[in-house]
PDB file of C-alpha atoms and ligand atoms in Angstrom:
ATOM      1  CA  MET A   1     123.363 117.493  66.116  1.00 95.00           C
ATOM      2  CA  ARG A   2     121.862 115.864  63.051  1.00 96.00           C
ATOM      3  CA  LEU A   3     119.929 112.669  63.687  1.00 97.00           C
ATOM      4  CA  ASN A   4     118.398 110.005  61.494  1.00 98.00           C
ATOM      5  CA  LEU A   5     115.054 108.901  62.900  1.00 98.00           C
ATOM      6  CA  ASN A   6     113.086 105.751  62.076  1.00 98.00           C
ATOM      7  CA  ILE A   7     109.626 106.497  63.394  1.00 98.00           C
ATOM      8  CA  TRP A   8     106.583 104.206  63.486  1.00 98.00           C
ATOM      9  CA  ARG A   9     103.690 105.646  61.475  1.00 98.00           C
ATOM     10  CA  GLN A  10     100.252 104.067  61.638  1.00 98.00           C
ATOM     11  CA  VAL A  11      97.034 105.753  60.564  1.00 97.00           C
ATOM     12  CA  GLY A  12      94.745 103.857  62.936  1.00 94.00           C
ATOM     13  CA  ARG A  13      94.119 100.787  65.019  1.00 94.00           C
ATOM     14  CA  ASP A  14      93.095  98.534  62.129  1.00 92.00           C
ATOM     15  CA  THR A  15      95.639  99.654  59.555  1.00 96.00           C
ATOM     16  CA  ALA A  16      99.151  98.346  59.023  1.00 96.00           C
ATOM     17  CA  GLY A  17     101.987 100.537  60.254  1.00 97.00           C
ATOM     18  CA  ARG A  18     105.570 100.950  59.104  1.00 98.00           C
ATOM     19  CA  LEU A  19     108.826 102.655  60.070  1.00 98.00           C
ATOM     20  CA  GLU A  20     109.522 105.838  58.113  1.00 98.00           C
ATOM     21  CA  ASP A  21     112.812 107.744  57.873  1.00 98.00           C
ATOM     22  CA  TYR A  22     113.129 111.362  58.957  1.00 97.00           C
ATOM     23  CA  ALA A  23     116.163 113.613  59.223  1.00 96.00           C
ATOM     24  CA  ALA A  24     116.239 115.923  62.244  1.00 95.00           C
ATOM     25  CA  ALA A  25     118.719 118.785  61.809  1.00 92.00           C
ATOM     26  CA  ASP A  26     119.898 121.380  64.341  1.00 91.00           C
ATOM     27  CA  VAL A  27     118.993 119.274  67.358  1.00 96.00           C
ATOM     28  CA  SER A  28     120.283 120.870  70.539  1.00 97.00           C
ATOM     29  CA  PRO A  29     121.754 118.504  73.155  1.00 97.00           C
ATOM     30  CA  ASP A  30     119.675 120.432  75.712  1.00 97.00           C
ATOM     31  CA  MET A  31     116.359 119.539  74.077  1.00 97.00           C
ATOM     32  CA  SER A  32     114.253 116.842  75.640  1.00 98.00           C
ATOM     33  CA  PHE A  33     113.344 113.917  73.391  1.00 98.00           C
ATOM     34  CA  LEU A  34     109.784 115.235  73.106  1.00 98.00           C
ATOM     35  CA  GLU A  35     111.004 118.747  72.226  1.00 98.00           C
ATOM     36  CA  MET A  36     113.051 117.182  69.437  1.00 98.00           C
ATOM     37  CA  LEU A  37     109.825 115.547  68.150  1.00 98.00           C
ATOM     38  CA  ASP A  38     108.019 118.916  68.506  1.00 97.00           C
ATOM     39  CA  VAL A  39     110.612 120.533  66.233  1.00 96.00           C
ATOM     40  CA  LEU A  40     110.304 117.690  63.731  1.00 97.00           C
ATOM     41  CA  ASN A  41     106.518 118.083  63.769  1.00 97.00           C
ATOM     42  CA  GLU A  42     106.813 121.853  63.123  1.00 96.00           C
ATOM     43  CA  GLN A  43     108.943 120.976  60.116  1.00 95.00           C
ATOM     44  CA  LEU A  44     106.406 118.382  58.879  1.00 96.00           C
ATOM     45  CA  ILE A  45     103.519 120.840  59.297  1.00 97.00           C
ATOM     46  CA  ALA A  46     105.443 123.556  57.416  1.00 96.00           C
ATOM     47  CA  GLU A  47     105.956 121.081  54.562  1.00 96.00           C
ATOM     48  CA  GLY A  48     102.228 120.225  54.535  1.00 97.00           C
ATOM     49  CA  GLY A  49     102.799 116.777  56.051  1.00 96.00           C
ATOM     50  CA  ASP A  50     101.009 114.908  58.820  1.00 97.00           C
ATOM     51  CA  PRO A  51     102.629 115.523  62.245  1.00 98.00           C
ATOM     52  CA  ILE A  52     103.662 112.481  64.258  1.00 98.00           C
ATOM     53  CA  ALA A  53     101.168 111.665  67.024  1.00 98.00           C
ATOM     54  CA  PHE A  54     102.697 110.939  70.434  1.00 98.00           C
ATOM     55  CA  ASP A  55     101.384 111.082  73.993  1.00 98.00           C
ATOM     56  CA  HIS A  56     102.556 113.612  76.563  1.00 97.00           C
ATOM     57  CA  ASP A  57     101.163 115.805  79.291  1.00 97.00           C
ATOM     58  CA  CYS A  58     103.212 117.008  82.275  1.00 98.00           C
ATOM     59  CA  ARG A  59     106.657 116.596  80.679  1.00 97.00           C
ATOM     60  CA  GLU A  60     107.965 116.452  84.250  1.00 97.00           C
ATOM     61  CA  GLY A  61     108.056 112.682  84.796  1.00 97.00           C
ATOM     62  CA  ILE A  62     104.966 112.570  86.979  1.00 97.00           C
ATOM     63  CA  CYS A  63     101.837 111.912  84.895  1.00 97.00           C
ATOM     64  CA  GLY A  64     102.733 108.707  83.036  1.00 97.00           C
ATOM     65  CA  ALA A  65     101.419 109.940  79.671  1.00 98.00           C
ATOM     66  CA  CYS A  66     104.589 109.707  77.588  1.00 98.00           C
ATOM     67  CA  SER A  67     105.185 106.276  76.175  1.00 95.00           C
ATOM     68  CA  LEU A  68     107.837 105.678  73.525  1.00 98.00           C
ATOM     69  CA  VAL A  69     110.079 102.708  72.821  1.00 98.00           C
ATOM     70  CA  ILE A  70     113.417 104.253  71.838  1.00 98.00           C
ATOM     71  CA  ASN A  71     115.986 101.973  70.219  1.00 98.00           C
ATOM     72  CA  GLY A  72     114.115  98.987  71.638  1.00 97.00           C
ATOM     73  CA  GLN A  73     113.902 100.295  75.215  1.00 98.00           C
ATOM     74  CA  ALA A  74     110.685 101.523  76.819  1.00 98.00           C
ATOM     75  CA  HIS A  75     111.315 105.177  77.819  1.00 98.00           C
ATOM     76  CA  GLY A  76     114.772 104.975  76.204  1.00 98.00           C
ATOM     77  CA  PRO A  77     118.263 104.289  77.492  1.00 97.00           C
ATOM     78  CA  ASP A  78     118.342 106.140  80.845  1.00 97.00           C
ATOM     79  CA  ARG A  79     117.380 104.238  84.000  1.00 96.00           C
ATOM     80  CA  GLU A  80     114.444 105.483  86.048  1.00 98.00           C
ATOM     81  CA  THR A  81     113.730 108.188  83.462  1.00 98.00           C
ATOM     82  CA  THR A  82     110.525 108.835  81.542  1.00 98.00           C
ATOM     83  CA  THR A  83     110.698 109.709  77.838  1.00 98.00           C
ATOM     84  CA  CYS A  84     109.827 113.324  78.625  1.00 98.00           C
ATOM     85  CA  GLN A  85     112.833 113.592  80.950  1.00 98.00           C
ATOM     86  CA  LEU A  86     115.252 112.036  78.450  1.00 98.00           C
ATOM     87  CA  HIS A  87     117.559 114.610  76.842  1.00 97.00           C
ATOM     88  CA  MET A  88     119.221 114.615  73.461  1.00 98.00           C
ATOM     89  CA  ARG A  89     122.666 114.902  75.062  1.00 97.00           C
ATOM     90  CA  ARG A  90     122.273 111.153  75.627  1.00 96.00           C
ATOM     91  CA  PHE A  91     122.733 110.688  71.843  1.00 97.00           C
ATOM     92  CA  ARG A  92     125.541 111.511  69.420  1.00 97.00           C
ATOM     93  CA  ASP A  93     125.621 113.493  66.188  1.00 97.00           C
ATOM     94  CA  GLY A  94     124.706 111.176  63.304  1.00 97.00           C
ATOM     95  CA  ASP A  95     122.969 108.564  65.464  1.00 98.00           C
ATOM     96  CA  VAL A  96     120.150 106.478  64.012  1.00 98.00           C
ATOM     97  CA  ILE A  97     117.254 106.367  66.496  1.00 98.00           C
ATOM     98  CA  THR A  98     114.265 104.050  66.136  1.00 98.00           C
ATOM     99  CA  VAL A  99     111.069 105.241  67.799  1.00 98.00           C
ATOM    100  CA  GLU A 100     108.121 102.874  68.243  1.00 98.00           C
ATOM    101  CA  PRO A 101     104.947 102.765  70.351  1.00 98.00           C
ATOM    102  CA  PHE A 102     104.589 100.612  73.481  1.00 98.00           C
ATOM    103  CA  ARG A 103     103.659  97.243  72.011  1.00 96.00           C
ATOM    104  CA  ALA A 104     101.147  94.896  73.659  1.00 97.00           C
ATOM    105  CA  ASP A 105      97.850  93.346  72.531  1.00 96.00           C
ATOM    106  CA  ALA A 106      96.203  95.066  75.493  1.00 97.00           C
ATOM    107  CA  PHE A 107      97.599  98.464  74.345  1.00 98.00           C
ATOM    108  CA  PRO A 108      96.271  98.830  70.754  1.00 97.00           C
ATOM    109  CA  VAL A 109      97.796 101.593  68.639  1.00 98.00           C
ATOM    110  CA  VAL A 110      95.499 104.596  68.279  1.00 98.00           C
ATOM    111  CA  LYS A 111      97.743 106.493  65.865  1.00 98.00           C
ATOM    112  CA  ASP A 112     101.500 106.488  65.191  1.00 98.00           C
ATOM    113  CA  LEU A 113     103.117 106.397  68.662  1.00 98.00           C
ATOM    114  CA  VAL A 114      99.911 106.747  70.696  1.00 98.00           C
ATOM    115  CA  VAL A 115      98.503 103.595  72.299  1.00 98.00           C
ATOM    116  CA  ASP A 116      95.266 103.031  74.185  1.00 98.00           C
ATOM    117  CA  ARG A 117      96.177 102.307  77.831  1.00 98.00           C
ATOM    118  CA  SER A 118      92.607 102.430  79.147  1.00 98.00           C
ATOM    119  CA  ALA A 119      93.027  98.779  80.197  1.00 98.00           C
ATOM    120  CA  PHE A 120      94.975 100.186  83.184  1.00 98.00           C
ATOM    121  CA  ASP A 121      92.046 102.461  84.054  1.00 98.00           C
ATOM    122  CA  ARG A 122      89.683  99.478  84.061  1.00 98.00           C
ATOM    123  CA  ILE A 123      92.031  97.509  86.337  1.00 98.00           C
ATOM    124  CA  LEU A 124      92.125 100.454  88.750  1.00 97.00           C
ATOM    125  CA  ALA A 125      88.343 100.828  88.582  1.00 97.00           C
ATOM    126  CA  ALA A 126      88.029  97.133  89.504  1.00 97.00           C
ATOM    127  CA  GLY A 127      89.672  97.641  92.902  1.00 95.00           C
ATOM    128  CA  GLY A 128      92.403 100.258  93.109  1.00 94.00           C
ATOM    129  CA  PHE A 129      90.589 102.449  95.631  1.00 91.00           C
ATOM    130  CA  VAL A 130      89.503 102.574  99.268  1.00 91.00           C
ATOM    131  CA  SER A 131      85.937 103.195 100.403  1.00 87.00           C
ATOM    132  CA  VAL A 132      85.837 105.715 103.237  1.00 79.00           C
ATOM    133  CA  ASN A 133      83.049 107.182 105.300  1.00 77.00           C
ATOM    134  CA  THR A 134      82.385 110.844 104.684  1.00 78.00           C
ATOM    135  CA  GLY A 135      83.122 113.289 107.456  1.00 83.00           C
ATOM    136  CA  SER A 136      86.141 115.100 108.732  1.00 82.00           C
ATOM    137  CA  ALA A 137      89.586 113.607 108.270  1.00 78.00           C
ATOM    138  CA  PRO A 138      90.569 111.242 111.100  1.00 77.00           C
ATOM    139  CA  GLU A 139      93.230 112.391 113.520  1.00 82.00           C
ATOM    140  CA  ALA A 140      96.554 111.271 112.023  1.00 76.00           C
ATOM    141  CA  ASN A 141      97.800 109.475 115.132  1.00 82.00           C
ATOM    142  CA  SER A 142      94.635 107.362 115.384  1.00 83.00           C
ATOM    143  CA  LEU A 143      95.919 105.096 112.595  1.00 84.00           C
ATOM    144  CA  PRO A 144      99.569 104.422 113.426  1.00 88.00           C
ATOM    145  CA  VAL A 145     101.533 102.901 110.510  1.00 92.00           C
ATOM    146  CA  PRO A 146     104.950 101.323 111.139  1.00 94.00           C
ATOM    147  CA  ARG A 147     107.643 103.332 109.359  1.00 95.00           C
ATOM    148  CA  PRO A 148     108.886 100.413 107.163  1.00 96.00           C
ATOM    149  CA  ASP A 149     105.309  99.742 105.981  1.00 96.00           C
ATOM    150  CA  ALA A 150     104.771 103.417 105.214  1.00 95.00           C
ATOM    151  CA  GLU A 151     108.022 103.523 103.227  1.00 97.00           C
ATOM    152  CA  ARG A 152     107.119 100.408 101.205  1.00 97.00           C
ATOM    153  CA  ALA A 153     103.594 101.698 100.558  1.00 97.00           C
ATOM    154  CA  MET A 154     104.898 105.072  99.363  1.00 97.00           C
ATOM    155  CA  ASP A 155     107.516 103.380  97.149  1.00 98.00           C
ATOM    156  CA  ALA A 156     104.703 101.369  95.505  1.00 98.00           C
ATOM    157  CA  ALA A 157     102.503 104.473  95.243  1.00 97.00           C
ATOM    158  CA  ALA A 158     105.204 106.093  93.082  1.00 98.00           C
ATOM    159  CA  CYS A 159     103.869 104.102  90.085  1.00 98.00           C
ATOM    160  CA  ILE A 160     102.632 106.615  87.484  1.00 98.00           C
ATOM    161  CA  GLY A 161     100.740 104.041  85.403  1.00 98.00           C
ATOM    162  CA  CYS A 162     102.808 104.611  82.278  1.00 98.00           C
ATOM    163  CA  GLY A 163     102.815 101.001  81.035  1.00 98.00           C
ATOM    164  CA  ALA A 164     106.549 100.749  80.323  1.00 98.00           C
ATOM    165  CA  CYS A 165     106.587  97.552  82.385  1.00 98.00           C
ATOM    166  CA  VAL A 166     104.105  96.003  79.929  1.00 98.00           C
ATOM    167  CA  ALA A 167     106.043  97.227  76.893  1.00 98.00           C
ATOM    168  CA  ALA A 168     109.323  95.829  78.260  1.00 98.00           C
ATOM    169  CA  CYS A 169     107.955  92.424  79.253  1.00 98.00           C
ATOM    170  CA  PRO A 170     108.270  89.614  76.666  1.00 97.00           C
ATOM    171  CA  ASN A 171     104.858  88.395  77.850  1.00 97.00           C
ATOM    172  CA  ALA A 172     103.318  91.904  77.892  1.00 98.00           C
ATOM    173  CA  ALA A 173     102.449  91.262  81.533  1.00 98.00           C
ATOM    174  CA  ALA A 174     100.957  94.016  83.680  1.00 98.00           C
ATOM    175  CA  MET A 175     102.079  92.364  86.916  1.00 98.00           C
ATOM    176  CA  LEU A 176     104.383  95.184  88.070  1.00 98.00           C
ATOM    177  CA  PHE A 177     101.676  97.818  87.612  1.00 98.00           C
ATOM    178  CA  VAL A 178      99.005  95.732  89.382  1.00 98.00           C
ATOM    179  CA  ALA A 179     101.500  94.722  92.072  1.00 98.00           C
ATOM    180  CA  ALA A 180     102.343  98.370  92.770  1.00 98.00           C
ATOM    181  CA  LYS A 181      98.684  99.341  93.069  1.00 98.00           C
ATOM    182  CA  VAL A 182      97.763  96.342  95.240  1.00 98.00           C
ATOM    183  CA  SER A 183     100.853  96.743  97.459  1.00 98.00           C
ATOM    184  CA  HIS A 184     100.302 100.437  98.016  1.00 96.00           C
ATOM    185  CA  LEU A 185      96.903  99.787  99.605  1.00 96.00           C
ATOM    186  CA  ALA A 186      97.583  96.363 101.159  1.00 96.00           C
ATOM    187  CA  LEU A 187     100.404  97.806 103.274  1.00 96.00           C
ATOM    188  CA  LEU A 188      98.243 100.514 104.839  1.00 94.00           C
ATOM    189  CA  PRO A 189      95.420 100.142 107.380  1.00 91.00           C
ATOM    190  CA  GLN A 190      93.149 102.212 105.131  1.00 89.00           C
ATOM    191  CA  GLY A 191      93.318  99.421 102.540  1.00 93.00           C
ATOM    192  CA  GLU A 192      92.518  96.610 104.963  1.00 92.00           C
ATOM    193  CA  PRO A 193      88.680  96.442 104.704  1.00 91.00           C
ATOM    194  CA  GLU A 194      88.716  95.673 100.939  1.00 94.00           C
ATOM    195  CA  ARG A 195      92.092  93.968 100.860  1.00 95.00           C
ATOM    196  CA  ARG A 196      90.973  90.537  99.674  1.00 95.00           C
ATOM    197  CA  ALA A 197      88.222  91.584  97.275  1.00 96.00           C
ATOM    198  CA  ARG A 198      90.564  94.191  95.750  1.00 97.00           C
ATOM    199  CA  VAL A 199      93.374  91.877  94.745  1.00 98.00           C
ATOM    200  CA  VAL A 200      91.041  89.266  93.243  1.00 97.00           C
ATOM    201  CA  ALA A 201      89.068  91.864  91.265  1.00 98.00           C
ATOM    202  CA  MET A 202      92.190  93.591  89.935  1.00 98.00           C
ATOM    203  CA  VAL A 203      93.884  90.336  88.898  1.00 98.00           C
ATOM    204  CA  GLU A 204      90.696  89.105  87.208  1.00 97.00           C
ATOM    205  CA  GLN A 205      90.394  92.388  85.291  1.00 98.00           C
ATOM    206  CA  MET A 206      94.071  92.181  84.314  1.00 98.00           C
ATOM    207  CA  ASP A 207      93.421  88.734  82.853  1.00 97.00           C
ATOM    208  CA  ARG A 208      90.284  89.908  81.037  1.00 98.00           C
ATOM    209  CA  GLU A 209      92.265  92.724  79.396  1.00 98.00           C
ATOM    210  CA  GLY A 210      94.597  90.201  77.753  1.00 97.00           C
ATOM    211  CA  PHE A 211      97.873  90.924  79.538  1.00 98.00           C
ATOM    212  CA  GLY A 212     100.354  88.061  79.771  1.00 95.00           C
ATOM    213  CA  ASN A 213     101.735  86.409  82.872  1.00 93.00           C
ATOM    214  CA  CYS A 214     104.982  87.040  84.719  1.00 95.00           C
ATOM    215  CA  SER A 215     107.781  84.575  84.032  1.00 96.00           C
ATOM    216  CA  ASN A 216     110.456  86.377  86.060  1.00 95.00           C
ATOM    217  CA  HIS A 217     112.366  88.156  83.291  1.00 95.00           C
ATOM    218  CA  PHE A 218     112.374  91.336  85.447  1.00 96.00           C
ATOM    219  CA  GLU A 219     112.514  93.559  82.355  1.00 97.00           C
ATOM    220  CA  CYS A 220     109.635  95.469  83.962  1.00 98.00           C
ATOM    221  CA  GLU A 221     111.764  96.646  86.874  1.00 98.00           C
ATOM    222  CA  ALA A 222     114.607  97.614  84.521  1.00 98.00           C
ATOM    223  CA  ALA A 223     112.261  99.750  82.385  1.00 98.00           C
ATOM    224  CA  CYS A 224     110.241 101.291  85.201  1.00 98.00           C
ATOM    225  CA  PRO A 225     110.895 105.036  85.439  1.00 98.00           C
ATOM    226  CA  LYS A 226     109.912 105.014  89.114  1.00 98.00           C
ATOM    227  CA  GLY A 227     112.081 102.105  90.234  1.00 98.00           C
ATOM    228  CA  ILE A 228     109.142  99.925  91.302  1.00 98.00           C
ATOM    229  CA  SER A 229     110.662  96.705  92.657  1.00 98.00           C
ATOM    230  CA  VAL A 230     109.643  93.218  91.530  1.00 98.00           C
ATOM    231  CA  ALA A 231     109.373  92.463  95.265  1.00 97.00           C
ATOM    232  CA  ASN A 232     105.889  93.931  94.822  1.00 98.00           C
ATOM    233  CA  ILE A 233     105.043  91.100  92.386  1.00 98.00           C
ATOM    234  CA  ALA A 234     105.931  88.579  95.097  1.00 97.00           C
ATOM    235  CA  ARG A 235     103.615  90.498  97.461  1.00 97.00           C
ATOM    236  CA  LEU A 236     100.861  90.489  94.808  1.00 98.00           C
ATOM    237  CA  ASN A 237     101.157  86.716  94.500  1.00 97.00           C
ATOM    238  CA  ARG A 238     100.954  86.293  98.281  1.00 97.00           C
ATOM    239  CA  GLU A 239      97.981  88.661  98.502  1.00 97.00           C
ATOM    240  CA  TYR A 240      96.181  86.821  95.687  1.00 97.00           C
ATOM    241  CA  LEU A 241      96.826  83.397  97.227  1.00 96.00           C
ATOM    242  CA  ARG A 242      95.665  84.578 100.638  1.00 95.00           C
ATOM    243  CA  ALA A 243      92.519  86.140  99.158  1.00 96.00           C
ATOM    244  CA  SER A 244      91.739  83.092  97.018  1.00 91.00           C
ATOM    245  CA  LEU A 245      91.898  80.810 100.027  1.00 88.00           C
ATOM    246  CA  GLY A 246      89.652  83.070 102.107  1.00 74.00           C
ATOM    247  CA  SER A 247      86.397  84.943 101.753  1.00 55.00           C
ATOM    248  CA  ARG A 248      86.223  87.583  99.007  1.00 49.00           C
ATOM    249  CA  GLU A 249      83.959  89.710 101.145  1.00 48.00           C
ATOM    250  CA  SER A 250      86.672  90.669 103.600  1.00 43.00           C
TER     251      SER A 250
HETATM  252  S1  LIG B   1     105.194  99.901  87.515  1.00 80.41           S
HETATM  253 FE1  LIG B   1     106.639 101.428  86.652  1.00 80.41          FE
HETATM  254  S2  LIG B   1     106.667 100.977  84.440  1.00 80.41           S
HETATM  255 FE2  LIG B   1     104.835  99.991  85.281  1.00 80.41          FE
HETATM  256  S3  LIG B   1     103.162 101.462  85.060  1.00 80.41           S
HETATM  257 FE3  LIG B   1     104.032 101.807  87.118  1.00 80.41          FE
HETATM  258  S4  LIG B   1     105.598 103.403  86.809  1.00 80.41           S
HETATM  259 FE4  LIG B   1     105.130 102.613  84.751  1.00 80.41          FE
HETATM  260  S1  LIG B   2     104.671 113.509  79.992  1.00 80.41           S
HETATM  261 FE1  LIG B   2     104.125 113.184  82.105  1.00 80.41          FE
HETATM  262  S2  LIG B   2     105.511 111.606  82.703  1.00 80.41           S
HETATM  263 FE2  LIG B   2     106.177 112.095  80.686  1.00 80.41          FE
END
């Protein structure tokens, strides 16, 4: 296939960016989207140009590092698929493809298609953990968890922290990400001791980072490569209300 690419180029955080045209020839339908960019970068390097910066790590849909907006959709056109798992067979010969970074005030562009998502790390550091006593692991049956709760907790734990929910939201809200992290721990007995303090701290950090608020567009769920349900946002709101009305120490 031969493709016409419009790719966002930006030298740094404080410089203006722009879309630039590139022609990608000999693209195999079996290439992943990132492999197609690798080939384009080899071509740019061979011509003495500056390769296009983009984030990636596992390329297996599990780490959350890849982060492109492809033709206006975070992670591209396939549902529940990260950019690294998107394949060029999804496109047709001669297609024009626009590639941009995840856009949100809280995710400033570092270079080209790479954005700084450390705001998520700070939200997690504010409360996305459990404090446990050291010692040997407790006997599994000493903490029975009802099967439906375990299923819901594991579904929420599938969040890979990619930030597509923020990029897809018209308010650049991080509610689905925070909701997944809060739900994962709130549904399990291990998360109970810090349950109230956790949700308040994580929501306060989310606000400090400059993310917007949820207004029920549900674009986050549509863009999420792990199928995280907006039902978790409803749980986050309940958890926050409950914690705000009670003591933050328990
Ligand atoms: S909720 Fe989904 S889209 Fe948002 S960070 Fe987690 S995996 Fe990515
Ligand atoms: S590179 Fe790890 S999820 Fe895409």
